[in-house]
Tab-separated table of C-alpha atoms in Angstrom:
chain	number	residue	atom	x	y	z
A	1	UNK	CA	0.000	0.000	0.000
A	2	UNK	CA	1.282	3.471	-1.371
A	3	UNK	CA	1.959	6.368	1.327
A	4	UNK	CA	-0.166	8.641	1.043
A	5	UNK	CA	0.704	11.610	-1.246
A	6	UNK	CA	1.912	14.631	1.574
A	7	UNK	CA	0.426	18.334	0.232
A	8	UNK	CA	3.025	20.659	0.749
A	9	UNK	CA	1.955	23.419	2.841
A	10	UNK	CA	0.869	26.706	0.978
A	11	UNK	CA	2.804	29.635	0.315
A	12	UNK	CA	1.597	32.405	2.918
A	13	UNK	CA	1.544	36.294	2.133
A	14	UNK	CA	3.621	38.173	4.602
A	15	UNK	CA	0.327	39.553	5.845
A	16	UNK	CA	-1.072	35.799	6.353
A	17	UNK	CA	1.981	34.405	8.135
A	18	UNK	CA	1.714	37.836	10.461
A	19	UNK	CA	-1.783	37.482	11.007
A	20	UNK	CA	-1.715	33.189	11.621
A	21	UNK	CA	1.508	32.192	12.880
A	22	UNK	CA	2.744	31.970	16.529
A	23	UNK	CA	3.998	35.204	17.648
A	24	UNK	CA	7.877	34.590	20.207
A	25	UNK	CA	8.659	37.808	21.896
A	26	UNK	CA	12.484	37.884	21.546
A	27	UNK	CA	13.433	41.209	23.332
A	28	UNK	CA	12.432	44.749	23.582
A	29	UNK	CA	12.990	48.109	21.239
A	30	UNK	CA	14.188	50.412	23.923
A	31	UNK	CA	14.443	53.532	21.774
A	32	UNK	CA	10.734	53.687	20.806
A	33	UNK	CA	8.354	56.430	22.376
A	34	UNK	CA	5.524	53.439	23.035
A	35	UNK	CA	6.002	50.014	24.157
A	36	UNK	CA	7.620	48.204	20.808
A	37	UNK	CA	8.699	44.082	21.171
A	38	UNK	CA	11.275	42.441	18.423
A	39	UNK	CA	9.397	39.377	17.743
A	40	UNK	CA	9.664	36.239	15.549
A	41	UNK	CA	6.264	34.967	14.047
A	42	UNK	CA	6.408	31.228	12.195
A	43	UNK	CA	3.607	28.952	10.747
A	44	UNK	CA	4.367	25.544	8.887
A	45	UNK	CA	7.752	26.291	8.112
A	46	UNK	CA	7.861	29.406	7.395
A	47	UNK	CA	9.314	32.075	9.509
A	48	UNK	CA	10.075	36.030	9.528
A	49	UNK	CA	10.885	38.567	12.205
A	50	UNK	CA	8.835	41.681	13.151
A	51	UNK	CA	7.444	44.470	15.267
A	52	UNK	CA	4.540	44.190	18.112
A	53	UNK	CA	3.039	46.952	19.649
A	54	UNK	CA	0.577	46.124	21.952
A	55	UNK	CA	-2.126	48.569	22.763
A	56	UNK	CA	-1.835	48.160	26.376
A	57	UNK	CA	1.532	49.630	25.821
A	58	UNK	CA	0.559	52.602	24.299
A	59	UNK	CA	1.219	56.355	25.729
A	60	UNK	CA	-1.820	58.455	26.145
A	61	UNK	CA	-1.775	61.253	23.497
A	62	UNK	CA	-3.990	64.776	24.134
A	63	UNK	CA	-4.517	64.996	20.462
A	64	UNK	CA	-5.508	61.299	19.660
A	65	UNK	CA	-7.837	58.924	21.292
A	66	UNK	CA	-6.672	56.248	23.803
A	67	UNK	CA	-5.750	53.073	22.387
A	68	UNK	CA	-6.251	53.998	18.457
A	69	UNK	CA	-2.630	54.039	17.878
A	70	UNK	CA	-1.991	50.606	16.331
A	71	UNK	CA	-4.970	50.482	14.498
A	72	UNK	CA	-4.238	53.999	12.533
A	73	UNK	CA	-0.567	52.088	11.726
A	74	UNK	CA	-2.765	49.205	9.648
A	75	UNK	CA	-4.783	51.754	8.285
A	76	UNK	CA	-1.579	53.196	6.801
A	77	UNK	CA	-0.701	49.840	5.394
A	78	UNK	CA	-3.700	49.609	3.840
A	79	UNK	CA	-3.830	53.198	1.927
A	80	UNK	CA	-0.388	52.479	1.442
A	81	UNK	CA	-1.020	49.029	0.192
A	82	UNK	CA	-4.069	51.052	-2.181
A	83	UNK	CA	-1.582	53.503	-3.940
A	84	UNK	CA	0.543	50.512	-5.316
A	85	UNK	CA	3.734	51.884	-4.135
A	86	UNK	CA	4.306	49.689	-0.950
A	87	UNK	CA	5.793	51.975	1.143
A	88	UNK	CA	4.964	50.682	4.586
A	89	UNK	CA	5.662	47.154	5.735
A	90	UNK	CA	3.251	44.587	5.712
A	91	UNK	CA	0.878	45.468	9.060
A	92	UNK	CA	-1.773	43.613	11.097
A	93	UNK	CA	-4.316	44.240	14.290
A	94	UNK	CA	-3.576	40.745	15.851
A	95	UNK	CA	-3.669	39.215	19.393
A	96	UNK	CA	-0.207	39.060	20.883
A	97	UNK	CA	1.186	37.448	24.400
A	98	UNK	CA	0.335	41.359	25.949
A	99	UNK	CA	-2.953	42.052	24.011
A	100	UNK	CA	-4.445	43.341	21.125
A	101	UNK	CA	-1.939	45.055	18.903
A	102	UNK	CA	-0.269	45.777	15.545
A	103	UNK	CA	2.075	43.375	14.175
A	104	UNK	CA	4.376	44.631	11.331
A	105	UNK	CA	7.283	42.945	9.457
A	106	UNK	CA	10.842	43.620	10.533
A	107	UNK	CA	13.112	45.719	7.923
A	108	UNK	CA	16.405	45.017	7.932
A	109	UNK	CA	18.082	48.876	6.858
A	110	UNK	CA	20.561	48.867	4.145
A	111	UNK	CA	23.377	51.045	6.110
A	112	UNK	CA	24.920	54.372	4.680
A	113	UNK	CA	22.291	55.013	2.411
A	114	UNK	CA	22.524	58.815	1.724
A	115	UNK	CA	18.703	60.204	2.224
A	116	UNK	CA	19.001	63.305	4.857
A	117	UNK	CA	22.314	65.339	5.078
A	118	UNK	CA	23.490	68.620	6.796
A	119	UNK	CA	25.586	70.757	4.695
A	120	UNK	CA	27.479	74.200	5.221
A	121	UNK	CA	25.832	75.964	2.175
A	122	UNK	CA	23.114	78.293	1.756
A	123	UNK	CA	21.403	76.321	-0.485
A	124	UNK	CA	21.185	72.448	-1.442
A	125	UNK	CA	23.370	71.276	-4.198
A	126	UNK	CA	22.664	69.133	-7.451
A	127	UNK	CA	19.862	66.298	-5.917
A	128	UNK	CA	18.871	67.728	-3.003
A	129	UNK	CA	16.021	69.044	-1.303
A	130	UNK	CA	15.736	72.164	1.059
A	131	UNK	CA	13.968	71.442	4.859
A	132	UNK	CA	15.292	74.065	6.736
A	133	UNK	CA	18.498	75.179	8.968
A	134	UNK	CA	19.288	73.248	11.999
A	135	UNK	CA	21.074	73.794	14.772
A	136	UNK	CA	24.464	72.262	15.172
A	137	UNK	CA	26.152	73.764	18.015
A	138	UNK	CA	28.269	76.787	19.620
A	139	UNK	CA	25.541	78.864	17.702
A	140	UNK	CA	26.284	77.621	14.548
A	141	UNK	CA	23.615	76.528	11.761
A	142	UNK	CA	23.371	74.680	8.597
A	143	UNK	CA	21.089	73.547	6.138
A	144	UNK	CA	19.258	70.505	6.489
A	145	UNK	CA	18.403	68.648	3.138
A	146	UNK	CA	16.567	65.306	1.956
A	147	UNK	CA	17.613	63.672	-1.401
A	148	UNK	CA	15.840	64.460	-4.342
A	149	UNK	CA	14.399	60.949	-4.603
A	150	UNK	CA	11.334	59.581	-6.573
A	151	UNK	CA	11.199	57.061	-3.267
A	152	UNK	CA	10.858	59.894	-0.788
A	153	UNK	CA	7.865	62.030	-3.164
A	154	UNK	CA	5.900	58.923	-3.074
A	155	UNK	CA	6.342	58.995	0.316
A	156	UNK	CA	5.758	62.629	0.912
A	157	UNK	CA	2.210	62.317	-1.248
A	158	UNK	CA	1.379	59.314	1.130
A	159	UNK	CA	1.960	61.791	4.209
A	160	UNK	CA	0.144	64.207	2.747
A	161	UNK	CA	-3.215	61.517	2.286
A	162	UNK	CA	-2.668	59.805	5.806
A	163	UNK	CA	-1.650	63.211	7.449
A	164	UNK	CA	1.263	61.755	9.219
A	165	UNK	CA	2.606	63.956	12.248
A	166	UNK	CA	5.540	62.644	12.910
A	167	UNK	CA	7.695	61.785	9.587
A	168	UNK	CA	11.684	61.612	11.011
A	169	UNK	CA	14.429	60.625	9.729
A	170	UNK	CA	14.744	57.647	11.555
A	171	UNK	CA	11.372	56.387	10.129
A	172	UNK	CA	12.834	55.815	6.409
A	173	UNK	CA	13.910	52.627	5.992
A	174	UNK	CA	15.952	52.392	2.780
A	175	UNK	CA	16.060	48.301	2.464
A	176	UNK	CA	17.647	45.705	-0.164
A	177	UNK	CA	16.492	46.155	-3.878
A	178	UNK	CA	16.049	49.381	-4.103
A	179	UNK	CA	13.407	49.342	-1.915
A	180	UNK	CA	12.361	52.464	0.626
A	181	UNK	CA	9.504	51.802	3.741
A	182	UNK	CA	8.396	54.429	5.993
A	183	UNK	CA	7.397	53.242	9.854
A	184	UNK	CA	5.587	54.348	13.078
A	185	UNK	CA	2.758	55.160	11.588
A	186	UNK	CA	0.604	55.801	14.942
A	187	UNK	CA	-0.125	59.671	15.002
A	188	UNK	CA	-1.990	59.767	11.344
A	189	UNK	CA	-5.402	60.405	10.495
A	190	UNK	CA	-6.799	63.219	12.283
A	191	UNK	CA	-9.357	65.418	11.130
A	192	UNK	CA	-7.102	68.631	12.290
A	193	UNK	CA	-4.067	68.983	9.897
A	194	UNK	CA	-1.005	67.950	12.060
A	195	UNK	CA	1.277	66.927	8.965
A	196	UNK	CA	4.412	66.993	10.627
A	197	UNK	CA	7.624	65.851	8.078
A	198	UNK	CA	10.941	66.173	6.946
A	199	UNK	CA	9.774	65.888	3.554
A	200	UNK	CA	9.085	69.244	2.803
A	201	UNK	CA	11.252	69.743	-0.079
A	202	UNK	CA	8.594	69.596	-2.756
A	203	UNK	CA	6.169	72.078	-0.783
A	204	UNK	CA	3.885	74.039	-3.471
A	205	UNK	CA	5.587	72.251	-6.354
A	206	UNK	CA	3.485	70.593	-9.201
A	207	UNK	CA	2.190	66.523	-8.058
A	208	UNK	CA	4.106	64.069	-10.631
A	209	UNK	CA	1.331	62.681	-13.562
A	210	UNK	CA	1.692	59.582	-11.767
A	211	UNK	CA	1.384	61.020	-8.311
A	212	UNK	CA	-1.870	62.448	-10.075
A	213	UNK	CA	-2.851	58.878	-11.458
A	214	UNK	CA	-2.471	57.141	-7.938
A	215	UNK	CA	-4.076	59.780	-6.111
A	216	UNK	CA	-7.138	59.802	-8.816
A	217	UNK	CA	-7.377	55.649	-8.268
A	218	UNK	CA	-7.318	56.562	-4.365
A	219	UNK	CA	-10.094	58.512	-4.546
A	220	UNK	CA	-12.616	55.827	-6.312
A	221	UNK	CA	-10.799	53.169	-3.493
A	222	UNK	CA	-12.397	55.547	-0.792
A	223	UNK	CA	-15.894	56.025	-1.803
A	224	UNK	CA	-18.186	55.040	0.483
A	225	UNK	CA	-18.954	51.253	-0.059
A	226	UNK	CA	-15.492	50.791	-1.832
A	227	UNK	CA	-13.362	47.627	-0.183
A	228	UNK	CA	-10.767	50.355	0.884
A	229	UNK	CA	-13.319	52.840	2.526
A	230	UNK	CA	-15.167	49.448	4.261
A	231	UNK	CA	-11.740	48.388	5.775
A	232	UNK	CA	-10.950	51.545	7.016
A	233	UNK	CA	-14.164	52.536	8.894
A	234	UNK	CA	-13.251	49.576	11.071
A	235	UNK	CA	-9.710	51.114	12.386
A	236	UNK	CA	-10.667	54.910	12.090
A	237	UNK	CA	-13.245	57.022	12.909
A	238	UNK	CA	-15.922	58.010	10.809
A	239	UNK	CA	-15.038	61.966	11.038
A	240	UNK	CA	-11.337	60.264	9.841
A	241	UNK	CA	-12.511	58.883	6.777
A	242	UNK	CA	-14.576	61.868	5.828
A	243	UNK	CA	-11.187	64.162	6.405
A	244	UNK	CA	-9.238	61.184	4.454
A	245	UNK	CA	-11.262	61.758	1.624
A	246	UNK	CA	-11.522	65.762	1.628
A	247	UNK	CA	-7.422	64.830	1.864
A	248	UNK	CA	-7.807	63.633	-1.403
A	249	UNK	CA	-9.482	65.635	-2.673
A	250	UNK	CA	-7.790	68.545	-2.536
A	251	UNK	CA	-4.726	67.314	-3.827
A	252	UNK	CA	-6.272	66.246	-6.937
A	253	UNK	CA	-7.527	69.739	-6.897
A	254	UNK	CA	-4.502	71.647	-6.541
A	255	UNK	CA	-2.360	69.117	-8.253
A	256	UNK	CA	0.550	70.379	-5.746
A	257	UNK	CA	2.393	69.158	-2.847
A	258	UNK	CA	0.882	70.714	0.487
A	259	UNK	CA	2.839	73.597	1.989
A	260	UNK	CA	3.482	74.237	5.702
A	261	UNK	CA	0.079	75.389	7.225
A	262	UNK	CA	1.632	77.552	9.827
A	263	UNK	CA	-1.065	76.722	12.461
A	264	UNK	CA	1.552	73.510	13.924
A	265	UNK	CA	4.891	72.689	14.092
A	266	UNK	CA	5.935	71.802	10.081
A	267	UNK	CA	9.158	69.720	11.081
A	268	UNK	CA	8.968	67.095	13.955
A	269	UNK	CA	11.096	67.461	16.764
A	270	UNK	CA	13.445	65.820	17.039
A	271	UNK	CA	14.029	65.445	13.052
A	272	UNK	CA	15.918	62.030	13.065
């Protein structure tokens, strides 16, 4: 009598194998603002390291609600996820050994890759961008600039959408391939506009035609009975959505990267 044939297990999505497999808290991120674990997830065979942030562990904010934190992070995924650029990591609201929170795949950084700099000049040379002038000691300034990078646009347009109030340098993750992720994704979403970011060095310049493409497919994704929009209303709040939308909607309108609104702090402190 023949064995019986064995069906190899199937190939899981990053999101899948976050969402199903067994979650091994391996040590702590001490540098994060919020409690952040280094954890290992695995499920028939397969295995990856990543982030969880339990909600238990999360600071009270006066500007956000209690406990939303993780939840606005998948939400970020998931716009992300809409615009087909795949900026953020692959994020899920899971159960965890402490609780309810979001679990999001580990990004190994590819070092010395040259994204923010501080130079002497007056102005930014050939393939950089502008922020502002920083402080650097005994009185002294200089100008801090971001690299003129197709990578980092996409990434300021996403900001723009998700209103993202806290964009540092330490939350670009340039990674192998080519590839660039932004992370910490908690303080996005609010109905006031709190966009916060390093990423300022396309302010009032004209979207990119694909910029204007993504954001145009965006828009249809959040209309009210759209998969996106239904997926959404279960993380944020309804008032959210709405100001998602009206987000939208005036990019598409002014076809131009926001500009500093004056009425909150347009660089996040501290930058990196």
């Amino acid at each position: 009598m023949s064995a019986p044939e064995r069906i190899p297990p199937r190939s899981m999505t990053p999101a899948d194998l976050l969402s199903e497999g067994e979650l091994t808290v391996r040590g702590r991120i001490r540098e994060a603002s919020n409690a952040a674990l280094y954890c290992t997830v695995a499920h028939d065979g397969q295995e990856a390291a990543c982030v969880y942030k339990p909600v238990a562990g999360e600071r009270p904010l006066w500007d956000f609600p209690d406990g939303t934190l993780a939840a606005r992070e998948v939400a970020a995924y998931l716009v992300s996820e809409a615009t087909g650029w795949g900026l953020v990591p692959p994020t899920v609201l899971r159960d965890g050994p402490y609780g309810e929170g979001m679990v999001q795949l580990w990004i190994e950084a590819v070092p010395d890759a040259e994204l923010l700099a501080l130079v002497e000049e007056d102005e930014p040379g050939p393939g950089w961008k502008a922020i502002g002038l920083a402080e650097v000691g005994e009185g002294r300034t200089a100008l801090l600039v971001h690299a003129d990078d197709a990578r980092l646009r996409r990434l300021a347009v996403l900001d723009a959408v998700i209103n993202n109030a806290d964009r540092k340098g330490g939350h670009l993750l340039p990674a192998a391939g080519g590839r660039l992720y932004g992370i910490d994704h908690g303080v996005t979403f609010n109905v006031e506009n709190k966009l916060r970011t390093l990423l300022w060095g396309w302010a009032g310049e004209a979207l990119t035609e694909e910029a204007v493409t993504v954001l145009g497919g965006l828009q249809e994704q959040l209309a009210e009975g759209a998969v996106l929009a239904e997926r959404l209303a279960g993380l944020i709040t309804p008032a959210e959505l709405d100001a998602t939308r009206a987000r939208v909607d005036a990019l598409l309108t002014a076809k131009a990267h926001p500009e500093p609104g004056g009425e909150w702090p347009a660089i996040p402190w501290p930058p990196v």
